[in-house]
Tab-separated table of C-alpha atoms and ligand atoms in Angstrom:
chain	number	residue	atom	x	y	z
W	1	MET	CA	57.718	246.110	-16.839
W	2	LEU	CA	58.982	248.208	-13.759
W	3	THR	CA	60.141	251.719	-14.757
W	4	ARG	CA	59.793	253.249	-11.433
W	5	LEU	CA	61.506	251.520	-8.569
W	6	THR	CA	60.914	252.459	-4.382
W	7	PRO	CA	63.786	253.435	-2.857
W	8	THR	CA	63.902	250.321	-0.752
W	9	LEU	CA	63.353	247.839	-4.216
W	10	ARG	CA	66.203	250.014	-5.846
W	11	ALA	CA	68.847	249.229	-2.646
W	12	LEU	CA	67.750	245.762	-2.449
W	13	LEU	CA	68.379	245.163	-6.279
W	14	SER	CA	71.655	247.074	-5.533
W	15	GLN	CA	72.355	244.966	-2.512
W	16	TYR	CA	71.729	241.866	-4.654
W	17	GLN	CA	73.743	243.064	-7.634
W	18	GLN	CA	76.851	243.574	-5.615
W	19	ASN	CA	76.384	240.062	-3.797
W	20	LEU	CA	75.081	237.220	-6.090
W	21	PRO	CA	76.582	236.107	-8.998
W	22	PRO	CA	75.753	237.470	-12.223
W	23	GLU	CA	73.511	234.406	-13.252
W	24	HIS	CA	71.502	234.195	-9.882
W	25	TYR	CA	70.815	238.036	-10.119
W	26	ARG	CA	69.473	237.724	-13.536
W	27	GLU	CA	67.236	235.316	-12.089
W	28	PHE	CA	66.091	237.287	-9.211
W	29	VAL	CA	65.421	240.268	-11.614
W	30	GLU	CA	63.324	237.979	-13.662
W	31	HIS	CA	60.910	236.595	-10.466
W	32	ILE	CA	60.529	240.361	-9.608
W	33	GLU	CA	59.392	240.939	-12.771
W	34	SER	CA	57.107	237.860	-12.946
W	35	LEU	CA	55.917	239.157	-9.724
W	36	SER	CA	55.237	242.591	-10.777
W	37	ALA	CA	53.345	241.077	-14.089
W	38	GLY	CA	51.140	239.222	-11.594
W	39	PHE	CA	50.237	242.273	-9.982
W	40	VAL	CA	49.521	244.257	-13.070
W	41	ARG	CA	47.088	241.536	-14.651
W	42	GLU	CA	45.253	241.884	-11.186
W	43	LEU	CA	45.250	245.810	-11.448
W	44	GLU	CA	44.270	245.966	-14.898
W	45	ALA	CA	41.326	244.093	-14.194
W	46	VAL	CA	40.031	246.934	-11.998
W	47	PRO	CA	38.758	250.231	-13.383
W	48	ALA	CA	41.291	253.182	-12.668
W	49	GLY	CA	40.364	255.450	-9.929
W	50	VAL	CA	38.899	254.833	-6.554
W	51	GLU	CA	38.417	250.905	-7.310
W	52	ARG	CA	41.904	250.380	-8.215
W	53	ALA	CA	43.510	252.045	-5.040
W	54	ARG	CA	41.226	249.637	-2.638
W	55	ARG	CA	42.396	246.725	-4.810
W	56	VAL	CA	46.454	247.951	-4.444
W	57	HIS	CA	45.150	248.098	-0.456
W	58	GLN	CA	43.981	244.554	-0.548
W	59	LEU	CA	47.035	243.150	-2.364
W	60	MET	CA	49.102	245.374	0.026
W	61	GLU	CA	47.504	243.555	2.936
W	62	GLY	CA	48.465	239.923	1.314
W	63	ALA	CA	52.178	241.032	0.888
W	64	MET	CA	52.351	242.305	4.139
W	65	LYS	CA	51.524	238.834	5.554
W	66	ASP	CA	54.796	237.383	5.225
W	67	LEU	CA	57.249	239.298	7.435
W	68	GLY	CA	59.755	236.721	7.832
W	69	PRO	CA	61.173	236.390	10.762
W	70	ASP	CA	60.993	239.856	12.169
W	71	GLN	CA	58.475	241.026	15.001
W	72	PRO	CA	57.493	244.525	14.404
W	73	SER	CA	57.671	246.900	17.490
W	74	CYS	CA	55.307	249.368	15.830
W	75	ARG	CA	52.559	250.073	18.661
W	76	ALA	CA	49.114	251.559	18.797
W	77	GLY	CA	49.595	255.511	19.430
W	78	CYS	CA	53.378	255.726	18.355
W	79	SER	CA	52.877	257.965	15.563
W	80	ALA	CA	56.224	259.182	14.797
W	81	CYS	CA	55.799	257.871	11.022
W	82	CYS	CA	52.427	259.889	10.539
W	83	HIS	CA	54.870	263.161	10.822
W	84	LEU	CA	56.741	261.998	7.663
W	85	GLU	CA	56.249	263.295	4.168
W	86	VAL	CA	53.925	260.254	3.090
W	87	GLU	CA	53.587	259.484	-0.674
W	88	ILE	CA	50.473	258.289	-1.966
W	89	THR	CA	48.886	257.845	-5.571
W	90	ARG	CA	46.364	259.980	-7.064
W	91	GLU	CA	43.627	257.413	-6.874
W	92	GLU	CA	44.733	257.022	-3.171
W	93	GLY	CA	43.890	260.665	-2.651
W	94	MET	CA	40.738	260.075	-4.110
W	95	VAL	CA	39.832	257.451	-1.819
W	96	LEU	CA	40.800	259.903	1.270
W	97	ALA	CA	39.140	262.918	-0.368
W	98	ALA	CA	35.943	260.715	-0.450
W	99	ARG	CA	35.959	260.127	3.374
W	100	VAL	CA	36.428	264.392	3.744
W	101	LYS	CA	33.935	265.057	1.413
W	102	LYS	CA	31.322	262.890	3.839
W	103	GLY	CA	32.303	264.700	6.599
W	104	HIS	CA	35.296	263.375	8.408
W	105	PRO	CA	37.023	266.048	9.838
W	106	ILE	CA	40.381	267.280	8.998
W	107	ASP	CA	42.580	270.566	9.504
W	108	ARG	CA	42.326	271.938	5.934
W	109	GLU	CA	44.657	274.726	6.909
W	110	ARG	CA	47.175	272.340	8.037
W	111	LEU	CA	46.342	270.273	4.570
W	112	ALA	CA	46.997	273.589	2.296
W	113	GLN	CA	50.551	274.396	4.245
W	114	GLN	CA	51.713	270.994	3.910
W	115	ALA	CA	50.468	270.718	0.275
W	116	ALA	CA	52.192	273.959	-0.649
W	117	ARG	CA	55.492	272.480	0.596
W	118	GLU	CA	58.552	271.694	-1.781
W	119	ARG	CA	59.132	267.720	-1.861
W	120	GLN	CA	60.988	266.403	0.539
W	121	GLY	CA	61.842	269.972	2.111
W	122	PRO	CA	63.607	270.591	5.313
W	123	GLU	CA	60.522	271.061	7.367
W	124	TRP	CA	59.829	266.999	7.371
W	125	GLN	CA	63.087	266.717	8.756
W	126	ARG	CA	62.013	268.091	11.932
W	127	LYS	CA	59.630	264.887	12.547
W	128	GLU	CA	57.408	264.784	15.275
W	129	GLN	CA	56.280	268.738	14.980
W	130	PRO	CA	52.700	269.788	15.279
W	131	SER	CA	52.944	271.430	11.484
W	132	ASN	CA	54.062	267.916	10.311
W	133	ARG	CA	50.994	265.821	11.719
W	134	CYS	CA	49.281	264.000	9.035
W	135	VAL	CA	45.610	265.608	8.727
W	136	PHE	CA	43.979	261.908	9.244
W	137	LEU	CA	46.424	261.520	12.789
W	138	GLY	CA	43.670	261.560	15.497
W	139	GLN	CA	44.347	262.789	19.092
W	140	ASN	CA	45.002	259.833	20.638
W	141	GLY	CA	48.183	258.507	17.970
W	142	ALA	CA	45.626	256.565	15.688
W	143	CYS	CA	44.962	256.695	12.319
W	144	THR	CA	41.561	258.066	11.806
W	145	VAL	CA	41.570	256.493	8.520
W	146	TYR	CA	42.858	253.506	9.333
W	147	THR	CA	40.657	250.811	6.810
W	148	ASP	CA	41.537	253.710	4.100
W	149	ARG	CA	45.495	254.373	5.086
W	150	PRO	CA	47.557	254.484	1.762
W	151	ALA	CA	49.701	251.585	0.794
W	152	SER	CA	52.677	253.397	1.766
W	153	CYS	CA	51.655	253.694	5.585
W	154	ARG	CA	50.725	249.814	4.975
W	155	LYS	CA	54.018	248.818	4.280
W	156	LEU	CA	55.938	250.573	6.798
W	157	LEU	CA	57.167	249.091	9.948
W	158	VAL	CA	60.263	249.033	11.935
W	159	ILE	CA	61.973	246.636	14.439
W	160	SER	CA	63.895	249.400	16.192
W	161	HIS	CA	62.607	251.110	19.388
W	162	PRO	CA	59.435	253.422	18.642
W	163	VAL	CA	61.615	256.170	20.451
W	164	GLU	CA	64.500	255.923	17.516
W	165	CYS	CA	61.536	256.971	15.085
W	166	ALA	CA	60.521	260.074	17.297
W	167	THR	CA	64.397	261.375	17.328
W	168	ALA	CA	65.265	263.716	14.766
W	169	ASP	CA	68.479	261.622	14.136
W	170	GLY	CA	67.108	258.256	15.349
W	171	LYS	CA	68.450	254.858	13.912
W	172	VAL	CA	65.234	253.433	12.568
W	173	GLN	CA	65.349	249.909	11.334
W	174	ALA	CA	62.936	249.537	9.032
W	175	ILE	CA	61.550	246.134	7.928
W	176	THR	CA	61.892	245.362	4.367
W	177	ILE	CA	59.136	243.079	2.928
W	178	PRO	CA	60.047	242.646	-0.962
W	179	MET	CA	56.637	241.612	-2.151
W	180	ALA	CA	55.320	245.041	-0.676
W	181	GLU	CA	58.115	247.003	-2.652
W	182	VAL	CA	57.514	245.216	-5.815
W	183	LEU	CA	53.976	246.129	-5.391
W	184	LEU	CA	54.279	249.492	-4.794
W	185	SER	CA	56.886	249.816	-7.639
W	186	THR	CA	54.334	248.149	-9.638
W	187	VAL	CA	51.741	250.700	-9.052
W	188	ILE	CA	53.828	253.554	-9.799
W	189	SER	CA	55.295	252.124	-12.734
W	190	MET	CA	51.684	251.846	-14.569
W	191	PRO	CA	50.845	254.349	-17.314
W	192	GLY	CA	49.079	257.350	-16.029
W	193	VAL	CA	49.452	256.890	-12.146
W	194	GLU	CA	50.896	259.846	-10.461
W	195	PHE	CA	52.650	259.382	-7.255
W	196	MET	CA	53.018	262.511	-4.621
W	197	SER	CA	52.920	263.740	-1.301
W	198	LEU	CA	49.702	262.853	0.815
W	199	SER	CA	48.725	266.273	1.379
W	200	LYS	CA	49.073	267.111	-2.329
W	201	GLY	CA	47.191	263.789	-3.223
W	202	VAL	CA	44.306	264.685	-1.328
W	203	SER	CA	44.120	268.193	-1.723
W	204	LEU	CA	44.029	267.792	-5.710
W	205	ALA	CA	41.001	265.344	-5.014
W	206	LEU	CA	39.060	268.015	-2.752
W	207	ASP	CA	39.549	270.331	-5.138
W	208	ALA	CA	38.470	268.256	-8.476
W	209	PRO	CA	34.791	268.803	-9.158
K	1	SF4	S1	47.073	258.137	6.696
K	1	SF4	FE1	46.784	257.178	8.720
K	1	SF4	S2	48.937	256.158	8.781
K	1	SF4	FE2	48.988	257.008	6.900
K	1	SF4	S3	50.508	258.920	7.839
K	1	SF4	FE3	48.214	259.312	8.107
K	1	SF4	S4	47.312	259.238	9.920
K	1	SF4	FE4	49.111	257.894	9.816
């Protein structure tokens, strides 16, 4: 049962509700719920924690295989999206913190400053500012934890020119991948799953004994 929806899935459902006959909309919702139930079965088969976060990443890779006709314009090194307030589960925070605990270098001071911000605070609107850089973003503009990057990072692709992502009022056209939205909505609807900023999730996991 989906109790929390990603903003993209909510917008998609609203659009379909407005444009489809009621019976077709009902069928669409039932289809979404059925896909979600399948994801729940997959996720309940693994223990909560790091293992479940890794299973979410595997499932997200599968969901991202169906991009439809859209060709992403995202390129290595265009890292504007790594200056946004990325949301992760607490379990994904544990995966990233494990890397840090094993010696992966990050700017702990910047992590703490970002974690202390109010959610969706005004600083994030300033986009490509040094203070907004994800602590896992390398100097060459590449993610330094690519294989462990959170589900939110995996599903963010655009078709607009990269310069739009880097501009404060740029017209960003994200690719909507319904399966990815159903998966993430399923994950955040699961009992006990906490969803928070990347900086907060990693900080909490680093502070845990
Ligand atoms: S985890 Fe990697 S992909 Fe995600 S925001 Fe940070 S640097 Fe970018």
